[in-house]
Short mmCIF file of C-alpha atoms in Angstrom, two decimals:
data_model
loop_
_atom_site.label_atom_id
_atom_site.label_comp_id
_atom_site.label_asym_id
_atom_site.label_seq_id
_atom_site.Cartn_x
_atom_site.Cartn_y
_atom_site.Cartn_z
CA MET A 14 -17.68 -22.99 -29.79
CA ARG A 15 -20.77 -22.01 -31.71
CA ALA A 16 -21.61 -18.31 -31.48
CA MET A 17 -25.31 -18.87 -31.97
CA ALA A 18 -27.61 -21.48 -30.51
CA ARG A 19 -30.59 -23.04 -32.24
CA ALA A 20 -33.26 -22.40 -29.63
CA THR A 21 -36.47 -24.26 -29.00
CA ALA A 22 -39.06 -21.75 -27.89
CA ILE A 23 -40.71 -21.64 -24.51
CA GLU A 24 -44.25 -20.77 -25.47
CA SER A 25 -44.86 -17.15 -24.58
CA SER A 26 -46.28 -14.00 -26.04
CA ASP A 27 -44.32 -10.77 -26.14
CA PRO A 28 -44.14 -9.75 -22.45
CA ALA A 29 -44.65 -6.10 -23.30
CA ALA A 30 -48.07 -7.06 -24.64
CA ALA A 31 -49.18 -7.87 -21.08
CA ALA A 32 -49.62 -4.13 -20.55
CA GLU A 33 -52.98 -2.53 -21.25
CA PRO A 34 -52.35 -0.60 -24.49
CA LEU A 35 -53.74 2.74 -23.27
CA ALA A 36 -53.24 2.36 -19.51
CA LEU A 37 -50.53 5.06 -19.45
CA ALA A 38 -51.48 7.01 -22.58
CA GLY A 39 -50.18 10.58 -22.34
CA ARG A 40 -47.64 9.82 -19.60
CA LYS A 41 -43.99 10.73 -20.10
CA VAL A 42 -41.41 8.75 -18.15
CA LEU A 43 -37.69 9.30 -17.57
CA ILE A 44 -35.82 6.26 -16.23
CA VAL A 45 -32.38 6.83 -14.68
CA VAL A 46 -30.04 3.88 -14.03
CA GLU A 47 -26.37 4.21 -13.17
CA ASN A 48 -24.74 0.81 -12.78
CA LEU A 49 -25.56 -0.86 -16.14
CA PRO A 50 -26.23 0.27 -19.72
CA VAL A 51 -29.59 -0.25 -21.40
CA PRO A 52 -30.73 -2.54 -22.94
CA PHE A 53 -28.12 -4.76 -21.24
CA ASP A 54 -29.85 -4.14 -17.89
CA ARG A 55 -32.61 -6.66 -18.45
CA ARG A 56 -34.98 -5.55 -15.69
CA VAL A 57 -34.83 -1.88 -16.69
CA TRP A 58 -35.27 -2.71 -20.36
CA GLN A 59 -38.28 -4.92 -19.62
CA GLU A 60 -39.81 -2.10 -17.57
CA ALA A 61 -39.14 0.45 -20.30
CA ARG A 62 -40.74 -1.78 -22.95
CA ALA A 63 -43.78 -2.47 -20.76
CA LEU A 64 -44.32 1.24 -20.06
CA LYS A 65 -43.98 2.01 -23.76
CA ALA A 66 -46.49 -0.73 -24.61
CA ALA A 67 -48.92 0.80 -22.10
CA GLY A 68 -48.87 4.07 -24.03
CA ALA A 69 -46.19 6.10 -22.23
CA GLU A 70 -43.35 7.95 -23.89
CA VAL A 71 -40.17 6.54 -22.33
CA VAL A 72 -36.64 7.94 -22.11
CA VAL A 73 -33.71 6.21 -20.37
CA ILE A 74 -30.48 7.71 -19.02
CA CYS A 75 -27.72 5.17 -18.39
CA PRO A 76 -23.92 4.79 -18.63
CA PHE A 77 -21.87 3.61 -21.57
CA GLY A 78 -20.90 -0.05 -21.45
CA LYS A 79 -19.24 -2.74 -23.52
CA GLY A 80 -21.14 -2.87 -26.79
CA PHE A 81 -23.21 0.19 -25.86
CA THR A 82 -21.17 3.19 -26.91
CA GLU A 83 -23.68 5.43 -28.68
CA ALA A 84 -24.47 8.63 -26.76
CA TYR A 85 -28.03 8.52 -28.12
CA GLU A 86 -30.14 5.77 -29.65
CA CYS A 87 -33.84 5.22 -30.22
CA ILE A 88 -34.52 1.50 -29.72
CA GLU A 89 -38.04 0.14 -30.24
CA GLY A 90 -39.33 3.69 -29.85
CA ILE A 91 -37.53 4.20 -26.52
CA HIS A 92 -35.03 7.08 -26.33
CA VAL A 93 -31.73 6.09 -24.69
CA TYR A 94 -29.16 8.69 -23.61
CA ARG A 95 -25.79 7.38 -22.35
CA HIS A 96 -22.94 9.02 -20.48
CA PRO A 97 -19.36 8.13 -19.50
CA LEU A 98 -18.52 6.76 -16.06
CA PRO A 99 -15.18 6.22 -14.29
CA VAL A 100 -13.84 2.70 -13.75
CA GLU A 101 -15.82 0.74 -11.13
CA ALA A 102 -14.66 1.84 -7.71
CA ASP A 103 -13.41 -0.23 -4.78
CA ARG A 104 -12.32 2.56 -2.39
CA ALA A 105 -13.97 5.59 -0.82
CA LEU A 106 -12.30 8.14 -3.14
CA GLY A 107 -13.16 6.04 -6.15
CA TYR A 108 -16.81 5.85 -5.09
CA ALA A 109 -16.91 9.64 -4.63
CA LEU A 110 -15.53 10.15 -8.15
CA GLU A 111 -17.86 7.55 -9.68
CA TYR A 112 -21.01 8.83 -8.00
CA GLY A 113 -20.10 12.48 -8.50
CA ALA A 114 -19.54 11.96 -12.22
CA ALA A 115 -22.77 9.96 -12.51
CA LEU A 116 -24.83 12.63 -10.77
CA TYR A 117 -23.35 15.36 -12.97
CA HIS A 118 -24.18 13.50 -16.19
CA GLU A 119 -27.60 12.37 -14.95
CA MET A 120 -28.61 15.92 -14.05
CA ARG A 121 -27.19 17.28 -17.30
CA LEU A 122 -29.08 14.73 -19.36
CA ALA A 123 -32.26 15.03 -17.29
CA LEU A 124 -32.37 18.73 -18.09
CA LYS A 125 -31.79 17.90 -21.75
CA VAL A 126 -34.61 15.35 -21.70
CA TRP A 127 -36.92 17.82 -19.93
CA ARG A 128 -36.35 20.39 -22.67
CA ARG A 129 -36.46 17.94 -25.58
CA HIS A 130 -39.13 15.41 -24.56
CA GLY A 131 -40.59 16.47 -21.23
CA PHE A 132 -41.48 14.02 -18.46
CA ASP A 133 -43.98 13.81 -15.63
CA THR A 134 -42.35 10.91 -13.73
CA LEU A 135 -38.70 10.23 -12.94
CA HIS A 136 -38.03 6.54 -12.29
CA GLY A 137 -34.74 6.07 -10.39
CA CYS A 138 -33.05 2.66 -10.23
CA ASN A 139 -30.45 2.06 -7.53
CA PRO A 140 -27.59 1.46 -6.82
CA PRO A 141 -26.56 3.97 -5.62
CA ASP A 142 -29.22 5.60 -3.44
CA LEU A 143 -28.37 9.05 -4.79
CA ILE A 144 -30.66 9.48 -7.76
CA PHE A 145 -33.14 11.24 -5.46
CA LEU A 146 -30.79 14.24 -5.79
CA VAL A 147 -31.62 14.36 -9.51
CA ALA A 148 -35.33 14.00 -8.77
CA LEU A 149 -35.61 16.68 -6.07
CA PRO A 150 -35.40 19.80 -8.30
CA PHE A 151 -38.01 18.38 -10.66
CA LYS A 152 -40.37 17.57 -7.79
CA LEU A 153 -40.58 21.32 -7.20
CA PHE A 154 -42.30 21.47 -10.61
CA GLY A 155 -44.79 18.72 -9.76
CA LYS A 156 -42.89 15.76 -11.19
CA ARG A 157 -43.33 12.39 -9.45
CA TYR A 158 -40.46 10.19 -8.26
CA VAL A 159 -40.71 6.40 -8.49
CA PHE A 160 -37.90 4.58 -6.70
CA ASP A 161 -37.07 1.16 -8.18
CA HIS A 162 -35.32 -0.66 -5.31
CA HIS A 163 -32.82 -3.08 -6.89
CA ASP A 164 -30.28 -3.44 -4.05
CA ILE A 165 -30.24 -2.82 -0.29
CA ASN A 166 -27.09 -0.75 -0.23
CA PRO A 167 -26.30 -0.71 3.52
CA GLU A 168 -26.32 -4.51 3.51
CA LEU A 169 -24.37 -4.56 0.25
CA TYR A 170 -21.70 -2.30 1.77
CA GLU A 171 -21.48 -4.50 4.86
CA ALA A 172 -21.22 -7.67 2.74
CA LYS A 173 -18.45 -6.12 0.63
CA PHE A 174 -16.36 -4.51 3.36
CA ALA A 175 -17.40 -6.48 6.50
CA ARG A 176 -17.91 -3.40 8.66
CA ARG A 177 -20.44 -0.84 9.82
CA ASP A 178 -18.54 2.42 9.81
CA ALA A 179 -19.22 6.03 8.87
CA PHE A 180 -19.77 5.08 5.24
CA TRP A 181 -22.31 2.42 6.26
CA ARG A 182 -24.18 5.05 8.27
CA LEU A 183 -24.02 7.33 5.23
CA MET A 184 -25.59 4.54 3.18
CA ARG A 185 -28.42 4.31 5.69
CA LEU A 186 -28.95 8.09 5.46
CA PHE A 187 -29.04 8.05 1.65
CA GLU A 188 -31.48 5.15 1.73
CA TRP A 189 -33.77 7.01 4.17
CA LEU A 190 -33.66 10.18 2.07
CA THR A 191 -34.45 8.15 -1.05
CA PHE A 192 -37.54 6.63 0.54
CA LYS A 193 -38.68 10.03 1.84
CA THR A 194 -38.30 11.59 -1.61
CA ALA A 195 -40.09 8.78 -3.44
CA ASP A 196 -43.81 9.08 -4.12
CA VAL A 197 -44.01 5.37 -4.94
CA VAL A 198 -41.55 2.54 -4.30
CA ILE A 199 -41.17 -0.53 -6.53
CA SER A 200 -39.67 -3.43 -4.55
CA THR A 201 -38.19 -6.53 -6.15
CA ASN A 202 -39.56 -8.88 -3.46
CA GLU A 203 -41.48 -8.94 -0.18
CA SER A 204 -38.33 -8.57 1.93
CA TYR A 205 -37.48 -5.32 0.16
CA ARG A 206 -41.08 -4.16 0.50
CA GLN A 207 -40.87 -4.62 4.26
CA ILE A 208 -37.66 -2.59 4.36
CA ALA A 209 -39.41 0.24 2.52
CA ILE A 210 -42.22 0.18 5.08
CA ASP A 211 -40.22 -0.42 8.27
CA ARG A 212 -36.95 1.37 7.57
CA GLY A 213 -38.17 3.85 4.97
CA GLY A 214 -41.44 4.76 6.64
CA LYS A 215 -43.46 4.27 3.46
CA ARG A 216 -47.19 3.65 3.54
CA PRO A 217 -47.97 0.07 2.42
CA ASP A 218 -50.26 1.42 -0.32
CA ASP A 219 -47.28 3.24 -1.86
CA VAL A 220 -45.04 0.15 -2.13
CA PHE A 221 -45.50 -2.33 -5.00
CA VAL A 222 -43.68 -5.64 -5.46
CA VAL A 223 -42.55 -6.04 -9.08
CA ARG A 224 -40.26 -9.04 -9.35
CA SER A 225 -37.54 -9.40 -11.99
CA GLY A 226 -39.32 -12.26 -13.71
CA PRO A 227 -37.61 -13.75 -16.77
CA ASP A 228 -38.83 -12.77 -20.20
CA LEU A 229 -39.79 -16.13 -21.68
CA SER A 230 -39.54 -14.74 -25.20
CA ARG A 231 -35.80 -14.20 -24.49
CA VAL A 232 -34.80 -17.00 -22.10
CA ARG A 233 -34.98 -20.03 -24.37
CA HIS A 234 -33.73 -23.58 -23.99
CA ALA A 235 -31.06 -24.37 -26.59
CA ASP A 236 -29.61 -27.53 -28.07
CA PRO A 237 -26.85 -28.77 -25.72
CA ASN A 238 -23.30 -28.27 -26.98
CA PRO A 239 -20.75 -30.82 -25.65
CA VAL A 240 -17.85 -28.40 -26.09
CA TYR A 241 -18.72 -26.85 -22.69
CA ARG A 242 -18.21 -30.23 -21.00
CA ASN A 243 -14.54 -30.22 -22.01
CA GLY A 244 -14.69 -33.97 -22.61
CA ARG A 245 -16.23 -34.71 -19.20
CA ARG A 246 -19.49 -36.42 -18.31
CA HIS A 247 -21.06 -33.73 -16.11
CA LEU A 248 -21.31 -29.95 -16.38
CA ILE A 249 -22.04 -27.46 -13.59
CA GLY A 250 -23.20 -24.06 -14.89
CA TYR A 251 -23.12 -20.59 -13.35
CA VAL A 252 -23.98 -17.09 -14.54
CA GLY A 253 -23.46 -13.89 -12.58
CA VAL A 254 -21.15 -11.08 -11.59
CA MET A 255 -17.53 -11.98 -10.91
CA GLY A 256 -17.12 -9.94 -7.74
CA ASP A 257 -15.70 -10.39 -4.26
CA GLN A 258 -19.11 -10.75 -2.61
CA GLU A 259 -20.65 -13.26 -5.04
CA GLY A 260 -19.17 -16.36 -3.37
CA ILE A 261 -17.25 -17.61 -6.41
CA ASP A 262 -14.36 -18.44 -4.07
CA LEU A 263 -16.72 -20.81 -2.22
CA LEU A 264 -17.72 -22.40 -5.53
CA LEU A 265 -14.05 -22.89 -6.42
CA GLU A 266 -13.45 -24.50 -3.04
CA SER A 267 -16.39 -26.84 -3.72
CA ALA A 268 -14.92 -27.65 -7.13
CA ARG A 269 -11.53 -28.35 -5.54
CA HIS A 270 -13.15 -30.73 -3.05
CA ILE A 271 -15.02 -32.57 -5.82
CA VAL A 272 -12.07 -32.82 -8.21
CA LYS A 273 -9.06 -33.10 -5.88
CA ASP A 274 -10.30 -34.54 -2.58
CA LEU A 275 -12.87 -36.92 -4.07
CA GLY A 276 -11.05 -37.60 -7.33
CA ARG A 277 -14.04 -36.81 -9.54
CA ASP A 278 -12.34 -36.11 -12.86
CA ASP A 279 -15.70 -36.37 -14.67
CA VAL A 280 -17.06 -32.97 -13.55
CA GLN A 281 -16.55 -29.69 -15.43
CA PHE A 282 -17.53 -26.22 -14.21
CA CYS A 283 -18.40 -23.40 -16.62
CA LEU A 284 -18.87 -19.83 -15.35
CA ALA A 285 -20.30 -16.98 -17.44
CA GLY A 286 -20.08 -13.33 -16.42
CA ALA A 287 -17.74 -10.40 -16.03
CA GLY A 288 -16.69 -8.31 -13.06
CA SER A 289 -13.85 -6.67 -11.20
CA SER A 290 -12.65 -9.98 -9.69
CA LEU A 291 -12.59 -12.06 -12.87
CA ASP A 292 -8.79 -12.07 -13.33
CA LYS A 293 -8.25 -12.82 -9.64
CA LEU A 294 -10.70 -15.74 -9.78
CA ILE A 295 -8.99 -17.19 -12.86
CA GLU A 296 -5.68 -17.04 -10.96
CA GLU A 297 -7.30 -18.67 -7.91
CA ALA A 298 -8.66 -21.53 -10.02
CA ALA A 299 -5.18 -22.12 -11.43
CA ARG A 300 -3.65 -22.02 -7.94
CA LEU A 301 -6.11 -24.70 -6.82
CA GLY A 302 -5.14 -26.88 -9.77
CA LEU A 303 -8.52 -26.40 -11.45
CA ALA A 304 -7.51 -24.58 -14.63
CA ASP A 305 -8.65 -27.50 -16.80
CA HIS A 306 -11.83 -28.14 -14.78
CA VAL A 307 -13.17 -24.55 -14.58
CA THR A 308 -13.93 -22.53 -17.70
CA PHE A 309 -14.47 -18.78 -17.38
CA LEU A 310 -16.43 -17.51 -20.40
CA GLY A 311 -16.53 -13.84 -19.38
CA ARG A 312 -19.48 -11.78 -20.58
CA VAL A 313 -21.14 -13.58 -23.49
CA PRO A 314 -24.16 -13.02 -25.77
CA ASP A 315 -27.48 -14.50 -24.72
CA ALA A 316 -27.23 -17.24 -27.34
CA THR A 317 -23.94 -18.50 -25.90
CA LEU A 318 -25.13 -18.11 -22.32
CA PHE A 319 -28.34 -20.09 -22.81
CA GLU A 320 -26.53 -22.73 -24.83
CA MET A 321 -24.08 -23.29 -21.97
CA LEU A 322 -26.79 -23.33 -19.29
CA SER A 323 -28.92 -25.67 -21.40
CA THR A 324 -25.96 -28.06 -21.57
CA ALA A 325 -25.44 -28.00 -17.78
CA ASP A 326 -26.69 -30.87 -15.61
CA VAL A 327 -26.90 -28.63 -12.52
CA CYS A 328 -26.84 -24.84 -12.14
CA VAL A 329 -25.48 -23.18 -9.03
CA ASN A 330 -25.70 -19.99 -7.00
CA PRO A 331 -22.86 -19.76 -4.45
CA ASP A 332 -23.85 -16.35 -2.99
CA ARG A 333 -22.78 -16.14 0.64
CA VAL A 334 -25.41 -16.16 3.34
CA ASN A 335 -25.45 -12.60 4.70
CA PRO A 336 -28.15 -9.97 5.28
CA MET A 337 -27.79 -8.71 1.70
CA ASN A 338 -28.13 -12.04 -0.08
CA ASP A 339 -30.69 -13.39 2.37
CA LYS A 340 -33.15 -10.65 1.42
CA SER A 341 -32.32 -10.33 -2.28
CA THR A 342 -33.80 -12.14 -5.27
CA MET A 343 -31.08 -13.27 -7.68
CA ASN A 344 -32.08 -13.12 -11.34
CA LYS A 345 -29.93 -16.14 -12.11
CA ILE A 346 -32.19 -18.38 -10.00
CA LEU A 347 -35.27 -17.52 -12.07
CA GLU A 348 -33.35 -17.92 -15.34
CA TYR A 349 -32.12 -21.36 -14.26
CA MET A 350 -35.72 -22.27 -13.48
CA ALA A 351 -36.95 -20.94 -16.82
CA LEU A 352 -34.46 -23.27 -18.52
CA GLY A 353 -35.69 -26.23 -16.48
CA LYS A 354 -32.47 -26.72 -14.52
CA PRO A 355 -32.10 -28.11 -10.98
CA ILE A 356 -30.26 -25.74 -8.66
CA VAL A 357 -27.88 -25.87 -5.71
CA GLN A 358 -27.56 -22.78 -3.50
CA PHE A 359 -26.93 -21.92 0.11
CA GLU A 360 -29.91 -21.53 2.45
CA VAL A 361 -31.17 -17.99 1.92
CA THR A 362 -34.70 -16.72 2.52
CA GLU A 363 -35.51 -15.20 -0.87
CA GLY A 364 -33.64 -17.93 -2.73
CA ARG A 365 -36.01 -20.48 -1.23
CA VAL A 366 -39.04 -18.24 -1.89
CA SER A 367 -38.10 -18.13 -5.59
CA ALA A 368 -36.92 -21.70 -6.21
CA GLY A 369 -38.84 -23.83 -3.73
CA GLU A 370 -38.52 -27.48 -4.76
CA ALA A 371 -36.39 -26.61 -7.80
CA SER A 372 -33.31 -26.32 -5.56
CA LEU A 373 -31.28 -28.10 -2.94
CA TYR A 374 -30.02 -25.89 -0.11
CA ALA A 375 -26.54 -26.29 1.37
CA LYS A 376 -25.52 -25.29 4.88
CA PRO A 377 -24.69 -21.56 5.03
CA ASN A 378 -21.29 -20.79 3.48
CA ASP A 379 -20.17 -24.44 3.69
CA PRO A 380 -18.41 -25.37 0.42
CA ILE A 381 -18.11 -29.04 1.41
CA ASP A 382 -21.85 -29.40 1.93
CA PHE A 383 -22.39 -27.41 -1.28
CA ALA A 384 -20.24 -29.97 -3.11
CA ALA A 385 -22.20 -32.81 -1.51
CA LYS A 386 -25.48 -31.34 -2.78
CA VAL A 387 -24.06 -31.01 -6.30
CA LEU A 388 -22.90 -34.63 -6.29
CA GLU A 389 -26.25 -35.77 -4.88
CA LEU A 390 -27.98 -34.32 -7.94
CA LEU A 391 -25.39 -35.64 -10.40
CA ALA A 392 -26.09 -39.14 -9.03
CA ASP A 393 -29.88 -38.82 -9.41
CA PRO A 394 -31.10 -38.02 -12.95
CA GLU A 395 -34.74 -38.50 -11.92
CA ALA A 396 -34.44 -35.86 -9.18
CA ARG A 397 -32.79 -33.48 -11.64
CA ALA A 398 -35.64 -33.93 -14.11
CA ARG A 399 -38.30 -33.54 -11.41
CA MET A 400 -36.74 -30.40 -9.95
CA GLY A 401 -36.15 -28.86 -13.37
CA ALA A 402 -39.76 -29.45 -14.39
CA PHE A 403 -41.01 -27.92 -11.12
CA GLY A 404 -38.93 -24.78 -11.65
CA ARG A 405 -39.95 -24.30 -15.26
CA THR A 406 -43.64 -24.76 -14.48
CA ARG A 407 -43.37 -22.33 -11.57
CA VAL A 408 -41.89 -19.66 -13.86
CA GLU A 409 -44.38 -20.27 -16.65
CA THR A 410 -47.42 -20.15 -14.35
CA GLN A 411 -46.37 -17.65 -11.63
CA MET A 412 -43.06 -15.84 -12.01
CA ALA A 413 -42.50 -14.84 -15.64
CA TRP A 414 -42.29 -11.14 -16.47
CA THR A 415 -45.79 -11.20 -17.96
CA TYR A 416 -47.19 -11.59 -14.43
CA GLU A 417 -45.26 -8.52 -13.21
CA VAL A 418 -46.32 -6.04 -15.90
CA PRO A 419 -49.78 -5.34 -14.39
CA LYS A 420 -48.11 -4.63 -11.03
CA LEU A 421 -45.76 -2.15 -12.70
CA ILE A 422 -48.71 -0.41 -14.35
CA ALA A 423 -50.52 -0.30 -10.99
CA ALA A 424 -47.49 1.41 -9.41
CA TYR A 425 -47.54 4.04 -12.17
CA ARG A 426 -51.22 4.64 -11.72
CA ARG A 427 -50.51 5.27 -8.04
CA ALA A 428 -47.75 7.71 -9.03
CA LYS A 429 -49.99 9.68 -11.39
CA PRO A 430 -49.34 13.43 -11.13
CA ARG A 431 -52.21 15.30 -9.49
CA TRP A 432 -52.70 17.48 -12.53
CA PHE A 433 -52.73 14.54 -14.98
CA ARG A 434 -56.23 13.67 -16.20
CA GLY A 435 -55.34 10.66 -18.36
#
């Protein structure tokens, strides 16, 4: 397998250049994100770069992660402070330890940043909905809190544990307190914006939609590499988290139906991504007799990822239909579109808003219908080309990150401290 792909560029300027150079001159921003390291967290890194390009001094606090083990780095003029975090939790005690450790390190580093760099705005990225606790003491000194709403945690909890118990109610409380603390909310789509207004009681003027549009200077089509096909005619590609709630089990059931029930030995599946369920999913694929038909790449560099997806005939998103996924925008959908790939996913509201005619939509949580939609596209090269072209054009003309930067700057102008005259 080649480690690097020879990419053909999607025409695009540097997305950070979309910011007005002096729009935020004199502002000092602290971004806090718990669940992923920077710059691996693509949305947060794009935001940090855009704010820096607009004239702000930017500091990020985030956890250590694979390949990101330096406690401090200055990358492209952005200061990054990292801290340790316990292993990802799957039980109540584990969550308490994880979140408690994160809050301790975030507060410790926020105080360090305050002394060393100063900041006028703290930008908190969930999950979890606890970073408001770090922001509250600084608000007493006139600092502004911008809440960047990445996940709807009550729905995420319900999707993961299939219950509404005391912890679910606690999630709702933390969410409400987060919205009340925030001066401005950045929502990733219109569904999230409505939650901020209806459930969080925010004024519409204080809620800005900033989508996680792909950076077209990074997401590049690559020369196809037949090694991913494993000697087979067709390749189905997937990228995403390997977790219990991502629907990979439904994708494996679709693959089993295609390969075993229908005897289609000409179809290969290739899945990129890491997560707490990866080993279990590899075992499940073997149990279903799919070990030779499903390749798990794990977490891979961008060059490998885009090479695999560029080789794929169809890209898929098997996220279950539930309140969480119905209202959430999945980054993978927009990246598939940026690469000009036709998509199959289940019928979810925001998935259709993003993809439109670039996707076919299977019946909710029905792996057999999902398989039928995949095979429908494999049998129709003209439809694949038409859908892929629609998706790529939609990203290039409406949904790339360059179109979101002005909205991010507008949110920061709204969050300007009262004493700031810039």
